[in-house]
């Protein structure tokens, strides 16, 4: 649990809740949504079409992590889910699960390194 929390903090997340007896951590971070180039492109297309431009402005990324003892009691199973709420320039929100494999792979790579270093007092 400690290694998981440290990795999330290293990735810029703020821990919202932590319940060690249940093996639960929730965290979040705020980020800008969309790039400037995307926004400009959307505005140009909207102007050409004579409509109002709708583009993403801000997002809040949420993490839910659950850790349980493995069946052989020699280790732990860790499950994590990343999701986000995205607000557009009209302050409308949508929620979506983040399914980018790279985000999950990067998290578990960093967690493996952290557990290894901690286990070997490095």
PDB file of C-alpha atoms in Angstrom:
ATOM      1  CA  UNK A   1       0.000   0.000   0.000  1.00  0.00           C
ATOM      2  CA  UNK A   2       2.786   2.419   0.875  1.00  0.00           C
ATOM      3  CA  UNK A   3       4.579   1.796  -2.427  1.00  0.00           C
ATOM      4  CA  UNK A   4       1.321   2.269  -4.349  1.00  0.00           C
ATOM      5  CA  UNK A   5       0.620   5.563  -2.594  1.00  0.00           C
ATOM      6  CA  UNK A   6       4.168   6.776  -3.232  1.00  0.00           C
ATOM      7  CA  UNK A   7       3.982   5.923  -6.938  1.00  0.00           C
ATOM      8  CA  UNK A   8       0.670   7.768  -7.288  1.00  0.00           C
ATOM      9  CA  UNK A   9       2.151  10.809  -5.573  1.00  0.00           C
ATOM     10  CA  UNK A  10       5.220  10.616  -7.816  1.00  0.00           C
ATOM     11  CA  UNK A  11       2.838  10.683 -10.790  1.00  0.00           C
ATOM     12  CA  UNK A  12       1.328  13.937  -9.502  1.00  0.00           C
ATOM     13  CA  UNK A  13      -1.793  12.571  -7.834  1.00  0.00           C
ATOM     14  CA  UNK A  14      -3.133  13.842  -4.528  1.00  0.00           C
ATOM     15  CA  UNK A  15      -4.330  11.083  -2.215  1.00  0.00           C
ATOM     16  CA  UNK A  16      -8.004  11.648  -1.397  1.00  0.00           C
ATOM     17  CA  UNK A  17      -8.664   8.600   0.773  1.00  0.00           C
ATOM     18  CA  UNK A  18      -6.671   5.687   2.073  1.00  0.00           C
ATOM     19  CA  UNK A  19      -8.036   2.756   4.037  1.00  0.00           C
ATOM     20  CA  UNK A  20      -5.220   0.297   4.695  1.00  0.00           C
ATOM     21  CA  UNK A  21      -7.452  -2.355   6.328  1.00  0.00           C
ATOM     22  CA  UNK A  22      -9.507  -2.521   3.142  1.00  0.00           C
ATOM     23  CA  UNK A  23      -6.529  -2.049   0.818  1.00  0.00           C
ATOM     24  CA  UNK A  24      -8.154   0.977  -0.826  1.00  0.00           C
ATOM     25  CA  UNK A  25      -6.601   4.190  -2.134  1.00  0.00           C
ATOM     26  CA  UNK A  26      -8.360   6.929  -4.085  1.00  0.00           C
ATOM     27  CA  UNK A  27      -6.488   9.823  -5.654  1.00  0.00           C
ATOM     28  CA  UNK A  28      -6.977  12.571  -8.216  1.00  0.00           C
ATOM     29  CA  UNK A  29      -5.241  15.320 -10.173  1.00  0.00           C
ATOM     30  CA  UNK A  30      -6.351  18.253 -12.305  1.00  0.00           C
ATOM     31  CA  UNK A  31      -5.075  18.719 -15.843  1.00  0.00           C
ATOM     32  CA  UNK A  32      -5.788  20.871 -18.865  1.00  0.00           C
ATOM     33  CA  UNK A  33      -7.767  18.978 -21.499  1.00  0.00           C
ATOM     34  CA  UNK A  34      -6.859  19.088 -25.164  1.00  0.00           C
ATOM     35  CA  UNK A  35      -3.997  20.884 -26.837  1.00  0.00           C
ATOM     36  CA  UNK A  36      -3.940  24.455 -28.141  1.00  0.00           C
ATOM     37  CA  UNK A  37      -3.633  23.118 -31.677  1.00  0.00           C
ATOM     38  CA  UNK A  38      -6.783  21.030 -31.298  1.00  0.00           C
ATOM     39  CA  UNK A  39      -8.719  23.992 -29.918  1.00  0.00           C
ATOM     40  CA  UNK A  40      -7.619  26.279 -32.763  1.00  0.00           C
ATOM     41  CA  UNK A  41      -8.555  23.652 -35.347  1.00  0.00           C
ATOM     42  CA  UNK A  42     -11.993  23.198 -33.797  1.00  0.00           C
ATOM     43  CA  UNK A  43     -12.562  26.974 -33.725  1.00  0.00           C
ATOM     44  CA  UNK A  44     -11.607  27.324 -37.398  1.00  0.00           C
ATOM     45  CA  UNK A  45     -13.902  24.460 -38.441  1.00  0.00           C
ATOM     46  CA  UNK A  46     -16.756  25.871 -36.362  1.00  0.00           C
ATOM     47  CA  UNK A  47     -16.261  29.343 -37.907  1.00  0.00           C
ATOM     48  CA  UNK A  48     -16.320  27.853 -41.419  1.00  0.00           C
ATOM     49  CA  UNK A  49     -19.474  25.899 -40.579  1.00  0.00           C
ATOM     50  CA  UNK A  50     -21.107  28.890 -38.876  1.00  0.00           C
ATOM     51  CA  UNK A  51     -21.505  27.076 -35.552  1.00  0.00           C
ATOM     52  CA  UNK A  52     -20.162  27.557 -32.052  1.00  0.00           C
ATOM     53  CA  UNK A  53     -16.917  25.804 -31.236  1.00  0.00           C
ATOM     54  CA  UNK A  54     -17.094  23.168 -28.495  1.00  0.00           C
ATOM     55  CA  UNK A  55     -13.770  21.997 -27.120  1.00  0.00           C
ATOM     56  CA  UNK A  56     -12.423  20.385 -23.962  1.00  0.00           C
ATOM     57  CA  UNK A  57     -10.976  22.777 -21.374  1.00  0.00           C
ATOM     58  CA  UNK A  58     -10.217  20.981 -18.089  1.00  0.00           C
ATOM     59  CA  UNK A  59     -10.173  17.468 -16.730  1.00  0.00           C
ATOM     60  CA  UNK A  60      -9.904  15.778 -13.360  1.00  0.00           C
ATOM     61  CA  UNK A  61      -8.290  12.350 -13.407  1.00  0.00           C
ATOM     62  CA  UNK A  62      -9.395   9.907 -10.711  1.00  0.00           C
ATOM     63  CA  UNK A  63      -7.675   6.735  -9.543  1.00  0.00           C
ATOM     64  CA  UNK A  64      -9.134   3.876  -7.545  1.00  0.00           C
ATOM     65  CA  UNK A  65      -6.633   1.284  -6.330  1.00  0.00           C
ATOM     66  CA  UNK A  66      -7.480  -1.914  -4.448  1.00  0.00           C
ATOM     67  CA  UNK A  67      -4.841  -4.197  -2.966  1.00  0.00           C
ATOM     68  CA  UNK A  68      -5.608  -7.680  -1.596  1.00  0.00           C
ATOM     69  CA  UNK A  69      -3.442 -10.523  -0.318  1.00  0.00           C
ATOM     70  CA  UNK A  70      -2.792 -13.172  -2.943  1.00  0.00           C
ATOM     71  CA  UNK A  71      -4.219 -16.664  -2.479  1.00  0.00           C
ATOM     72  CA  UNK A  72      -0.812 -18.099  -1.591  1.00  0.00           C
ATOM     73  CA  UNK A  73      -0.306 -15.266   0.978  1.00  0.00           C
ATOM     74  CA  UNK A  74       3.178 -14.579  -0.454  1.00  0.00           C
ATOM     75  CA  UNK A  75       2.273 -11.326  -2.115  1.00  0.00           C
ATOM     76  CA  UNK A  76      -0.481  -8.940  -3.072  1.00  0.00           C
ATOM     77  CA  UNK A  77      -2.808  -8.432  -5.993  1.00  0.00           C
ATOM     78  CA  UNK A  78      -3.198  -4.802  -7.050  1.00  0.00           C
ATOM     79  CA  UNK A  79      -6.038  -3.541  -9.219  1.00  0.00           C
ATOM     80  CA  UNK A  80      -6.198   0.029 -10.445  1.00  0.00           C
ATOM     81  CA  UNK A  81      -8.612   2.024 -12.554  1.00  0.00           C
ATOM     82  CA  UNK A  82      -8.072   5.443 -14.090  1.00  0.00           C
ATOM     83  CA  UNK A  83     -11.075   7.565 -15.075  1.00  0.00           C
ATOM     84  CA  UNK A  84     -11.635  11.227 -15.809  1.00  0.00           C
ATOM     85  CA  UNK A  85     -14.242  13.942 -15.866  1.00  0.00           C
ATOM     86  CA  UNK A  86     -13.774  16.370 -18.759  1.00  0.00           C
ATOM     87  CA  UNK A  87     -15.365  19.817 -18.918  1.00  0.00           C
ATOM     88  CA  UNK A  88     -15.806  21.699 -22.200  1.00  0.00           C
ATOM     89  CA  UNK A  89     -15.909  25.449 -22.837  1.00  0.00           C
ATOM     90  CA  UNK A  90     -19.674  25.443 -22.066  1.00  0.00           C
ATOM     91  CA  UNK A  91     -18.978  23.859 -18.642  1.00  0.00           C
ATOM     92  CA  UNK A  92     -20.620  20.601 -19.710  1.00  0.00           C
ATOM     93  CA  UNK A  93     -19.031  17.469 -18.266  1.00  0.00           C
ATOM     94  CA  UNK A  94     -18.582  13.925 -19.462  1.00  0.00           C
ATOM     95  CA  UNK A  95     -17.064  10.945 -17.658  1.00  0.00           C
ATOM     96  CA  UNK A  96     -14.900   8.313 -19.286  1.00  0.00           C
ATOM     97  CA  UNK A  97     -12.742   5.425 -18.201  1.00  0.00           C
ATOM     98  CA  UNK A  98      -9.146   5.771 -19.349  1.00  0.00           C
ATOM     99  CA  UNK A  99      -8.283   2.677 -21.369  1.00  0.00           C
ATOM    100  CA  UNK A 100      -4.809   3.626 -22.593  1.00  0.00           C
ATOM    101  CA  UNK A 101      -2.663   0.541 -21.860  1.00  0.00           C
ATOM    102  CA  UNK A 102       0.468   2.680 -21.540  1.00  0.00           C
ATOM    103  CA  UNK A 103      -0.874   4.459 -18.444  1.00  0.00           C
ATOM    104  CA  UNK A 104      -1.521   1.145 -16.707  1.00  0.00           C
ATOM    105  CA  UNK A 105       1.790  -0.363 -17.836  1.00  0.00           C
ATOM    106  CA  UNK A 106       3.721   2.706 -16.657  1.00  0.00           C
ATOM    107  CA  UNK A 107       2.025   2.581 -13.254  1.00  0.00           C
ATOM    108  CA  UNK A 108       2.773  -1.121 -12.706  1.00  0.00           C
ATOM    109  CA  UNK A 109       6.368  -0.726 -13.947  1.00  0.00           C
ATOM    110  CA  UNK A 110       6.940   2.054 -11.411  1.00  0.00           C
ATOM    111  CA  UNK A 111       5.202   0.039  -8.690  1.00  0.00           C
ATOM    112  CA  UNK A 112       7.404  -2.997  -9.414  1.00  0.00           C
ATOM    113  CA  UNK A 113      10.521  -0.841  -9.170  1.00  0.00           C
ATOM    114  CA  UNK A 114       9.338   0.706  -5.913  1.00  0.00           C
ATOM    115  CA  UNK A 115       8.539  -2.675  -4.333  1.00  0.00           C
ATOM    116  CA  UNK A 116      11.912  -4.074  -5.448  1.00  0.00           C
ATOM    117  CA  UNK A 117      13.849  -1.097  -4.044  1.00  0.00           C
ATOM    118  CA  UNK A 118      11.913  -1.205  -0.779  1.00  0.00           C
ATOM    119  CA  UNK A 119      12.407  -4.970  -0.378  1.00  0.00           C
ATOM    120  CA  UNK A 120      16.155  -4.602  -0.872  1.00  0.00           C
ATOM    121  CA  UNK A 121      16.505  -1.463   1.278  1.00  0.00           C
ATOM    122  CA  UNK A 122      17.876   0.513  -1.659  1.00  0.00           C
TER     123      UNK A 122
END
